[in-house]
XYZ file of C-alpha atoms in Angstrom:
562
model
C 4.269 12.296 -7.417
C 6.098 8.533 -6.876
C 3.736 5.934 -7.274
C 3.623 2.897 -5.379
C 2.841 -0.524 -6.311
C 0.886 -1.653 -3.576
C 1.012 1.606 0.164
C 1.232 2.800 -1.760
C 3.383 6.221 -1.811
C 5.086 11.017 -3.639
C 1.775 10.907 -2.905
C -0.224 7.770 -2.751
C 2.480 5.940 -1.571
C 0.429 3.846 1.185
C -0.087 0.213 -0.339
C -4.152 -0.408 0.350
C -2.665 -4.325 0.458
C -6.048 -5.637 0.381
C -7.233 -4.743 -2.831
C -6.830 -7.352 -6.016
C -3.250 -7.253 -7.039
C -4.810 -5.994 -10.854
C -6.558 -2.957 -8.642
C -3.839 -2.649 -6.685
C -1.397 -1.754 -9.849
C -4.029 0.767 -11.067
C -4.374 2.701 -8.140
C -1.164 2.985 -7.167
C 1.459 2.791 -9.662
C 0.269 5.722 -12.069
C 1.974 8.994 -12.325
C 0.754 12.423 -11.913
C -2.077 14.293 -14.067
C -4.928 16.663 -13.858
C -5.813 20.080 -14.230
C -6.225 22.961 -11.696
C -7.544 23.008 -8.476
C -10.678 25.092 -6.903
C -9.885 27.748 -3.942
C -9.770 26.240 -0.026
C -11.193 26.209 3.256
C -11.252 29.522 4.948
C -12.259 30.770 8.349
C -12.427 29.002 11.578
C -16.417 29.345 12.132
C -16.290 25.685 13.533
C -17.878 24.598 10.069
C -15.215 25.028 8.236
C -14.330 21.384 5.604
C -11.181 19.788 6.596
C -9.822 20.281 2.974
C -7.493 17.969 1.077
C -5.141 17.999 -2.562
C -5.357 15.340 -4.927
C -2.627 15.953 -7.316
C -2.632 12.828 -8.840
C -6.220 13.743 -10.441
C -6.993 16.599 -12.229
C -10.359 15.765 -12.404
C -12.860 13.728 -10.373
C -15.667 11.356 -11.521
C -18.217 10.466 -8.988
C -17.520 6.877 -8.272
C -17.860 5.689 -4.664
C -17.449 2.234 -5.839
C -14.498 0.783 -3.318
C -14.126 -2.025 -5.484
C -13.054 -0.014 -8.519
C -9.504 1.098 -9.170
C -10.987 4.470 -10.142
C -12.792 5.286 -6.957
C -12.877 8.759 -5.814
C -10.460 9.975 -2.668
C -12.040 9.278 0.738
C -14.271 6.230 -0.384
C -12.116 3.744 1.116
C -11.036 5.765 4.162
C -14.672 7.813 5.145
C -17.100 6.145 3.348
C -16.289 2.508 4.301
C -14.441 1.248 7.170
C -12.571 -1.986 8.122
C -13.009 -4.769 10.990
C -10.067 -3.241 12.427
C -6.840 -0.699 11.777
C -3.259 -1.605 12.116
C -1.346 1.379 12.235
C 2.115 1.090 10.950
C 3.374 3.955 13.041
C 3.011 2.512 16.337
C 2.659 -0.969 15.940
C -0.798 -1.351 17.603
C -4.359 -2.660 16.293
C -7.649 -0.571 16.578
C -10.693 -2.232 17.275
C -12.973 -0.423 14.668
C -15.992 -2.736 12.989
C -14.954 -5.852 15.441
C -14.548 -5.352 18.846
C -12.458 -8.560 18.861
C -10.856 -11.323 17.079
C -9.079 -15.091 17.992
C -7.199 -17.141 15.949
C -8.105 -20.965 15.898
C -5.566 -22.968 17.827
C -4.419 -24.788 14.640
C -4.103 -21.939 12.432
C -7.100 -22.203 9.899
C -9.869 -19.479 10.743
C -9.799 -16.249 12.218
C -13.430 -15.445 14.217
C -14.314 -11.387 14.673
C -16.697 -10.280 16.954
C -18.847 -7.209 15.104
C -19.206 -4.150 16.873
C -23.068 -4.044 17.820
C -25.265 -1.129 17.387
C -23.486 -0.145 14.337
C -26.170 1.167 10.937
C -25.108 1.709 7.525
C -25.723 5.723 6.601
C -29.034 4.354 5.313
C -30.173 3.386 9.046
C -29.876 0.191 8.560
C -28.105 -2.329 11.092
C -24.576 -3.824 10.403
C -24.148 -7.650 10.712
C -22.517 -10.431 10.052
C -23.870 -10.645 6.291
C -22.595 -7.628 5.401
C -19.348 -9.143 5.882
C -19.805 -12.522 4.173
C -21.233 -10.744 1.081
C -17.862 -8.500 1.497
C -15.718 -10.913 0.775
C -17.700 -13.041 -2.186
C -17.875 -9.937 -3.622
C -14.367 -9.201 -3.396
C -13.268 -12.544 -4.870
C -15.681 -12.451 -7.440
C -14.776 -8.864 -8.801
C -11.183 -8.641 -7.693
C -9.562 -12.327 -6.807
C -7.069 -12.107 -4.276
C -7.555 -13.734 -0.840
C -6.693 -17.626 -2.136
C -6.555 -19.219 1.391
C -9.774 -18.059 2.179
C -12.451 -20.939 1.221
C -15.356 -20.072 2.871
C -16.892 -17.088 5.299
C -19.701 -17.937 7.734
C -22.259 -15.636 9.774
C -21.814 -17.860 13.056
C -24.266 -15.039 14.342
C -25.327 -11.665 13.111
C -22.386 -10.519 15.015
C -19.796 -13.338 14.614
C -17.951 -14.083 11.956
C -15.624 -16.478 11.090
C -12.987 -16.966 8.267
C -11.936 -20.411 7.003
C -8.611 -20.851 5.690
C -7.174 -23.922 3.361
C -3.804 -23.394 5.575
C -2.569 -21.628 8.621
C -1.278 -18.216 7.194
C -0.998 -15.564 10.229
C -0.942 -12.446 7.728
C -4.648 -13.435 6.867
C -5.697 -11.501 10.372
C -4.764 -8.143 8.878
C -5.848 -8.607 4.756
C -9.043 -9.672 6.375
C -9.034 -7.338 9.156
C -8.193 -4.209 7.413
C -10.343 -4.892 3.887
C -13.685 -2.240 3.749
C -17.159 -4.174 4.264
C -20.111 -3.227 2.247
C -23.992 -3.257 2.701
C -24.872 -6.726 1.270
C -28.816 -5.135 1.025
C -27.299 -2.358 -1.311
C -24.638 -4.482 -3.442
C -26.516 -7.516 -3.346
C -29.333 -5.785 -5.950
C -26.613 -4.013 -8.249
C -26.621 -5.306 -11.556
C -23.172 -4.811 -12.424
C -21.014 -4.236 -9.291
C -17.626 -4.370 -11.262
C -19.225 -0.899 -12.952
C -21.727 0.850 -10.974
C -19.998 3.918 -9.808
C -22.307 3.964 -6.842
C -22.450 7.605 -6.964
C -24.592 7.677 -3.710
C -22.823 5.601 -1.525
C -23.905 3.763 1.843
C -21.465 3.152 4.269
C -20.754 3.207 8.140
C -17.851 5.824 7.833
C -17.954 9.113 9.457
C -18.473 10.976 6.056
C -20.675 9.432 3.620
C -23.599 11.841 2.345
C -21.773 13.411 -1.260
C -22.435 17.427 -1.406
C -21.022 19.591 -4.349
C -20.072 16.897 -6.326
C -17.735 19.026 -9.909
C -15.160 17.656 -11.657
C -12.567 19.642 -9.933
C -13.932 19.593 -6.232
C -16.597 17.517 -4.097
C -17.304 17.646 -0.344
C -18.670 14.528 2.173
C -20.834 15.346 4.560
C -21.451 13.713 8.067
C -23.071 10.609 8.334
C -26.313 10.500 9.932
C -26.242 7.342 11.545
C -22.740 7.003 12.570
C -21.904 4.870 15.034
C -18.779 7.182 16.860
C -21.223 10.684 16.689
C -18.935 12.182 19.225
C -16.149 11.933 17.354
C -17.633 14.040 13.770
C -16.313 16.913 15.313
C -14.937 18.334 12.028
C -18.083 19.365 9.335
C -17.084 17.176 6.131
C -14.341 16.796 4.012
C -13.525 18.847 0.651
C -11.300 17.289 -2.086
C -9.611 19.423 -4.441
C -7.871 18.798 -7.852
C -4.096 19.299 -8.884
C -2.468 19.373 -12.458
C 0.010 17.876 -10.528
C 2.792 18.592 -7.610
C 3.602 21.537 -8.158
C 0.243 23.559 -8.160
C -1.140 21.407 -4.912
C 1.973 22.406 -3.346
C 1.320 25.932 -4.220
C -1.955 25.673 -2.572
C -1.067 23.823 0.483
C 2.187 26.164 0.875
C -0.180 29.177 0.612
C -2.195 28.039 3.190
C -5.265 27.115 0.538
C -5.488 23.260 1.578
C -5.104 21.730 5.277
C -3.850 18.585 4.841
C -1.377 17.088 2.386
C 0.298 13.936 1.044
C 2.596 15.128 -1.812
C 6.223 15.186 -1.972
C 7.289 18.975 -1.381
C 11.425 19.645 -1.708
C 12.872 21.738 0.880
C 9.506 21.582 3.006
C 11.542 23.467 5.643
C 11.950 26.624 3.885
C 8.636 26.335 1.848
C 6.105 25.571 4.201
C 7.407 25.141 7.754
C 9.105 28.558 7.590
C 6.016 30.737 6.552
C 4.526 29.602 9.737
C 6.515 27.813 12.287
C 4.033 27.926 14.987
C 1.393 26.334 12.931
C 2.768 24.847 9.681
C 4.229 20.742 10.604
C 5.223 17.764 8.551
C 5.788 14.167 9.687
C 7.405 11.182 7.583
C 7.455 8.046 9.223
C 8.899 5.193 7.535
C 6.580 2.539 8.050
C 7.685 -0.516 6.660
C 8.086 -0.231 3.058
C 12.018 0.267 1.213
C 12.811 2.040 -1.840
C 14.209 -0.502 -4.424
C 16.591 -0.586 -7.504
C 15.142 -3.847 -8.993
C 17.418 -5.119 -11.669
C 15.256 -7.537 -13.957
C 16.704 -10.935 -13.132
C 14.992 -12.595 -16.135
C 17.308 -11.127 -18.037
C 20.473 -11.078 -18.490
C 23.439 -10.306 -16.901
C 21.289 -9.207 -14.171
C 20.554 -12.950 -13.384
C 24.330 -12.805 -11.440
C 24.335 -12.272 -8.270
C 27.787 -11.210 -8.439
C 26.967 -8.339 -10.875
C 24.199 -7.280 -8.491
C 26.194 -6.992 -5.442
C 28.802 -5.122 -7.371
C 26.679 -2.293 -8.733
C 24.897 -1.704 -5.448
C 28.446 -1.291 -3.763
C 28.669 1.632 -6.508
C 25.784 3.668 -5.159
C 26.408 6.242 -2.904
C 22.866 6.081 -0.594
C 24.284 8.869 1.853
C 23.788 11.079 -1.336
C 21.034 9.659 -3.048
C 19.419 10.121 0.765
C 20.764 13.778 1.297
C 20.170 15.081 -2.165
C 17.680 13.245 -4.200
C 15.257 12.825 -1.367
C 16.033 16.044 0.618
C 17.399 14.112 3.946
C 13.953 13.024 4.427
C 15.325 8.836 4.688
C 18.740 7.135 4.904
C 20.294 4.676 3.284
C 19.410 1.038 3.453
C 21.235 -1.837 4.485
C 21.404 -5.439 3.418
C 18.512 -7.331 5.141
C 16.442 -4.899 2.900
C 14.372 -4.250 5.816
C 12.819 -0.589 6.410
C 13.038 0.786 10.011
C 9.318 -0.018 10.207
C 10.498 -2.924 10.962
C 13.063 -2.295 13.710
C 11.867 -5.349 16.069
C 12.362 -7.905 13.399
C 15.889 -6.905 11.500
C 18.932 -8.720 12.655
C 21.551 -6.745 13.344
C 24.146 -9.664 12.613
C 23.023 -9.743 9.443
C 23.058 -6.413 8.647
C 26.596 -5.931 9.945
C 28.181 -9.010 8.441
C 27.290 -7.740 4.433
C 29.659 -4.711 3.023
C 27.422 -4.743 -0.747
C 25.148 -1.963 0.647
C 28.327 -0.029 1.605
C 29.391 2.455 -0.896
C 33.253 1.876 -1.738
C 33.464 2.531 -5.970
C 36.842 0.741 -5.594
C 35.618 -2.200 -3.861
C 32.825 -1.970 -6.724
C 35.331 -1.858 -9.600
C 37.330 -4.939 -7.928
C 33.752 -7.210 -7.148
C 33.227 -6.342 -11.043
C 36.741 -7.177 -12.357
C 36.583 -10.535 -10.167
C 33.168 -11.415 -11.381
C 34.149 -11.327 -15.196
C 32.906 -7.647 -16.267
C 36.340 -6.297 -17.448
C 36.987 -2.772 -18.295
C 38.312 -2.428 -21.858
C 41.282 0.226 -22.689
C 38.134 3.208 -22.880
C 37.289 2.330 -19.280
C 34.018 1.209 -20.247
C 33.035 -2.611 -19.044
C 31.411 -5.106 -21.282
C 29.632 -8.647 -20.475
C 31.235 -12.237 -20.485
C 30.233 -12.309 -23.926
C 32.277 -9.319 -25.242
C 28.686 -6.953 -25.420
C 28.881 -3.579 -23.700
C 27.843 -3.495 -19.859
C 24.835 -0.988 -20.592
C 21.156 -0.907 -19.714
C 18.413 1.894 -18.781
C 17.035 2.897 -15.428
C 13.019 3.384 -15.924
C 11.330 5.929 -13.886
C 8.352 7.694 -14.555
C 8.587 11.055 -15.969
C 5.899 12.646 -13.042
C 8.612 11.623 -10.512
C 11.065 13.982 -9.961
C 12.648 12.805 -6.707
C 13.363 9.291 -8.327
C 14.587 10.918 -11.460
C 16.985 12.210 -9.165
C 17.378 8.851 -7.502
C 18.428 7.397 -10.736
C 20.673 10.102 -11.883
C 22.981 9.424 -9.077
C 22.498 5.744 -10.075
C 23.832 6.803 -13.287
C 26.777 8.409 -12.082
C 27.941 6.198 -9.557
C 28.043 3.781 -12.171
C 29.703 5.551 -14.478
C 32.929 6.047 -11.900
C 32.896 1.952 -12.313
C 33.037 1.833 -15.990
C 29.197 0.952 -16.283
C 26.696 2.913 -18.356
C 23.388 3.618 -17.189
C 20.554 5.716 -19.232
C 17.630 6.509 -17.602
C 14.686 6.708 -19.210
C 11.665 8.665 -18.212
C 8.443 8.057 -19.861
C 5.206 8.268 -18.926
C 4.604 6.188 -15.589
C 1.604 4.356 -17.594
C 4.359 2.998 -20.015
C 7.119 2.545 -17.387
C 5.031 0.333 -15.449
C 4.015 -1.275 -18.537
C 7.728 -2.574 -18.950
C 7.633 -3.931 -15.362
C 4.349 -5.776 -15.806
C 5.580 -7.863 -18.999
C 9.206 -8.016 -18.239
C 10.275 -5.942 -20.614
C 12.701 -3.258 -18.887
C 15.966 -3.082 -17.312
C 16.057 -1.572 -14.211
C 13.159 0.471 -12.382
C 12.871 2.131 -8.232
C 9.871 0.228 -7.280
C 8.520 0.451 -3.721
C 8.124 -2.895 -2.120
C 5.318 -4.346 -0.174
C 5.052 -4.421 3.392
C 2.259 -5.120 6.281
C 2.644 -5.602 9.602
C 5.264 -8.093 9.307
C 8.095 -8.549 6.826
C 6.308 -11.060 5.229
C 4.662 -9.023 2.646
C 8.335 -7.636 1.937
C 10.245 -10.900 1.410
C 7.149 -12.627 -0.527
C 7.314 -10.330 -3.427
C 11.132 -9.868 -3.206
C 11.923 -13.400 -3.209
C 8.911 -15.647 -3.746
C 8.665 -18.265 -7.174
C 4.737 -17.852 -6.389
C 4.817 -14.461 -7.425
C 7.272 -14.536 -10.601
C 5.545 -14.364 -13.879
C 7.317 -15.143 -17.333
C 8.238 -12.380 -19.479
C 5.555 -11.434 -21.592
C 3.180 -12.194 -18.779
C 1.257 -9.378 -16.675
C 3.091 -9.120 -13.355
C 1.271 -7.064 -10.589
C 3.976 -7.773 -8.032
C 8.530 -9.104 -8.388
C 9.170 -7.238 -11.423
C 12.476 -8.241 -11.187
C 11.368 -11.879 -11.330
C 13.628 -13.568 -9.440
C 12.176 -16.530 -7.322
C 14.205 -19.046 -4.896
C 12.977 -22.495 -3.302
C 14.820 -22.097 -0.043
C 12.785 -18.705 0.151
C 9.676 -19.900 -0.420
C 10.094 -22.989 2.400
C 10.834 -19.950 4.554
C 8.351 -17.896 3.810
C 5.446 -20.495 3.890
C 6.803 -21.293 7.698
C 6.912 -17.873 8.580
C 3.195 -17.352 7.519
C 2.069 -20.622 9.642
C 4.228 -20.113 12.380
C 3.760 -18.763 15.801
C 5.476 -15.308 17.005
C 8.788 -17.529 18.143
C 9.116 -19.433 14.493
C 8.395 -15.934 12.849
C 11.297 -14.371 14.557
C 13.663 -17.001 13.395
C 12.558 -17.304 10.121
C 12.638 -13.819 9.199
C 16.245 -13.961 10.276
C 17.142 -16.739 7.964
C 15.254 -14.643 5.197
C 17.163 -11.923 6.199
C 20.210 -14.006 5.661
C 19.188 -15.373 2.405
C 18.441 -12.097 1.018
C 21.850 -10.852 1.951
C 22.882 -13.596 0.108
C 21.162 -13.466 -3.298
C 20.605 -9.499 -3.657
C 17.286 -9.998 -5.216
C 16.894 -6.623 -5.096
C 19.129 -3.330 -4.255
C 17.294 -1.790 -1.130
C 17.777 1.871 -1.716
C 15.969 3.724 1.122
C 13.316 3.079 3.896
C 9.810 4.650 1.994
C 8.804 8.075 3.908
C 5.097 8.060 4.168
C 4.861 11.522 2.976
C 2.240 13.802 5.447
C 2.092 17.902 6.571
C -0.453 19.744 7.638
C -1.555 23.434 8.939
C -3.242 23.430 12.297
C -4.673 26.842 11.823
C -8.192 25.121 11.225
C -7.939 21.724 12.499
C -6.119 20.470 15.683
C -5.429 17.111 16.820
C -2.692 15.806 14.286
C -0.587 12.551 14.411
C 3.034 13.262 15.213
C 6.260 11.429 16.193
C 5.202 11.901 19.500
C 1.647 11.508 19.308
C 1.776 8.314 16.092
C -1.736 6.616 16.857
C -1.929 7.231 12.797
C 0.158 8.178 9.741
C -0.138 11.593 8.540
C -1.202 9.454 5.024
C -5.090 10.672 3.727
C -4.835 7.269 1.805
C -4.558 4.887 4.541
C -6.177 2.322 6.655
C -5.625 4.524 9.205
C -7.077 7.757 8.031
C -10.004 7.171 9.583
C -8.362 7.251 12.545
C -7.242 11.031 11.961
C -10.544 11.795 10.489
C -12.265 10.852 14.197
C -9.414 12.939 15.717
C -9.311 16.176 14.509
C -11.450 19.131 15.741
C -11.746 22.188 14.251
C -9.971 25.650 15.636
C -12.630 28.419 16.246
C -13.178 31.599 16.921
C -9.969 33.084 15.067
């Protein structure tokens, strides 16, 4: 598996971009583990359990808590569910808890109308307290959500959200964060703890069957509000020692539904069953990084930083690292989930995404990194030109990644080592500042706000030694920050034009080498369960870790009679 730090995602990759940013690094930046998994779903009686690999868990404790960074699969995406879903894939927003929402005229709250008739699994009603509670909660236990300074219950199904600025990307934090029962949480003791091992929410599977440490099934929810749409039983989650034996399963036709990385998926899975086996990887906003620790140096230049990325070779780091399942980046660092907002000017008027070792080996020369009579290059100060590339050890595509790294750099006279500890301690060196280089994913949302803010943003840089959760690389800039702050109060004109001057200040400064747009990994068999997302159907990702998986989880129906 490839961790992500916040969609996380190979598996996990989808950031949840709600949780606390401490949370957020837990969940999704932690490498593969575990021990086997238990047999599949068989048989298409209609009952049949939609089943599902975790191979990022070899073992499962039964925590429905969806304020811990150690809940169990499914708690955030069938257990609880959000005001409302923004699917990446499509672009569009899904009513779901609200029916509604409007903006105030100057910026500083955001009112949702609740869905009425809606009960907690419990059987009791949904209302606007639920939400309110939500949220204290959620800054109590987790932080995050700093321009929010109050929520009120304008009715028991209105709600409004007061802001200390205007700051448009608070519709979809808010919007697509889980609400809780305040009549359950409000009489836990110790909410940071409780593992809430019998949960209550309003998702479509809530009631916990079977729990073992190596499988557990949900159940329907009695009292849920979309009963038409529980067409498929319940849910079983299985445990993986890792990629390799999930893949196994799901390529044997032991699992239905799957979010891992799996090399060659053509010849592995498709092929065994054309007719039924599929895959789909969207990339949905989120790029691929080389982050070079600008804290440190000579990785502060950025002359050096433009040099080296003209070294790599993305078409092959594209092709064979990452099985043609992306393509290479360009220099607004912008995914193709974000199509609608790149500037194509910008893009075009850069050559340091271009791969041209020559040009490379010149940029270096010019910039003061000379290559002695061995070939190798050294510093300004006479020191050697050498630093590591950290990836985790449980990541084999971006072991890869980095090897080519490593070898492109080598034709410039540069030497690379990468390094491939554990992920804990590899994300370890990111957090205090510690490491070279790292591949980090970067944040995204439904704008490219997310993106530039933690590429680019003095808000988010921490000193070295400190506990980053977000920048690694550290590198902050004023003009970006101006920018930023008037994209996030600005209306859909002023976005438009500020993300092209970010897009022109990042092609600037190289804060970061964009790699590759992020596939959100996602196959499935539809020999039990019909009604998949696909490229031409994309009302969801294919991701079982998503704001959106409820959305696939209401969708599916199961095959019978075969």
């Amino acid at each position: 598996m490839t961790p992500s730090p916040a969609r996380g995602r190979s598996s996990g990759r989808f950031r949840p971009a709600l949780l606390a940013a401490a949370a957020a690094t837990a969940l999704l930046l932690t490498g593969c583990s575990g021990g086997a998994g238990a047999t599949g779903a068989q048989g298409t009686s209609g009952a049949q359990l939609l089943t599902i690999p975790r191979e990022d868990m070899g073992t499962f404790t039964r925590n429905f808590n969806p304020y811990s960074p150690k809940a169990a699969p499914m708690t955030r995406e069938a257990v609880y569910e959000p005001l409302m879903i923004h699917n990446p894939a499509d672009g569009k927003d899904t009513p779901w808890l609200a029916t509604s929402w409007t903006r105030a005229t100057d910026g500083k709250s955001v009112t949702f109308a609740l869905r009425e008739g809606v009960k907690w699994s419990d059987g009791r009603p949904f209302t606007a307290e639920d939400v309110v509670h939500t949220f204290a909660l959620q800054k109590k236990l987790l932080g995050g959500f700093d321009y929010l300074t109050k929520v009120t219950a304008d009715t028991p199904t209105k709600v409004t959200f007061h802001l200390s600025k205007p700051f448009s990307p608070a519709l979809y934090e808010i919007g697509g964060h889980f609400v809780t029962p305040k009549h359950i949480w409000s009489k836990i003791a110790d909410p940071a703890k409780d593992v809430n091992a019998t949960p209550v929410g309003t998702g479509p599977y809530t009631q916990v069957a079977a729990f073992q440490a190596q499988s557990y099934e949900l159940r329907k929810n009695p009292a849920y509000w979309q009963p038409a749409k529980q067409r498929i039983a319940g849910i079983r989650m299985l445990a993986f020692s890792g990629n390799d034996s999930a893949n196994l399963a799901f390529t044997n036709g032991e699992v239905d539904w799957t979010q891992s990385f799996i090399p060659e998926i053509e010849k592995s899975f498709v092929a065994k069953n054309p007719e039924r086996n599929h895959y789909w990887f969207p990339t949905t906003g989120a790029m691929i990084n080389w982050q070079l620790n600008t804290a440190k140096a000579p990785f502060d230049d950025p002359a050096l930083r433009k040099a080296l990325s003209r070294a790599l070779d993305r078409e092959k780091i594209a092709e064979v690292a990452m099985n043609g399942y992306t393509e290479p980046a360009d220099c607004t660092g912008l995914s193709n989930g974000y199509d609608a907002w790149r500037d194509a000017a910008v893009a075009a008027s850069c050559d340091w995404t271009t791969y041209d070792p020559k040009a490379a080996a010149t940029a270096l020369d010019a910039a003061g990194y000379k290559a002695g009579g061995d070939g190798k290059r050294t510093r300004k100060d006479g020191k050697p030109l050498a630093f590591d590339i950290s990836v985790g050890s449980a990541s084999s595509d971006w072991i890869s990644v980095a090897n080519i790294i490593k070898q492109n750099l080598a034709e410039v006279g540069v030497t690379a080592t990468v390094k491939s500890p554990d992920w804990s301690a590899v994300v370890a060196s990111y957090e205090d500042g510690s490491f070279d280089s790292g591949i980090v994913w970067s944040g995204n949302g439904a704008t490219p706000y997310e993106f530039y803010r933690g590429a680019m943003s003095r808000t988010t840089v921490k000193p070295v030694g400190e506990k980053a959760t977000e920048n690694y690389h550290r590198f902050g800039d004023p003009e970006a920050d101006a920018l930023i702050d008037a994209f996030a109060a600005g209306d859909a004109t002023t976005q438009k034009a500020k993300a092209g001057e970010l897009q022109r200040l990042f092609a600037a400064e190289a804060p970061v080498v964009p790699l590759f747009p992020g596939p959100e990994w996602g196959a499935y068999t539809d020999s039990r369960f019909t009604g998949w997302p696909s490229e031409k159907n994309p009302y969801a990702t294919l991701s079982n870790r998503s704001v959106t998986t409820v959305l696939v989880l209401t969708s599916l129906q199961p095959v019978t009679g075969k």
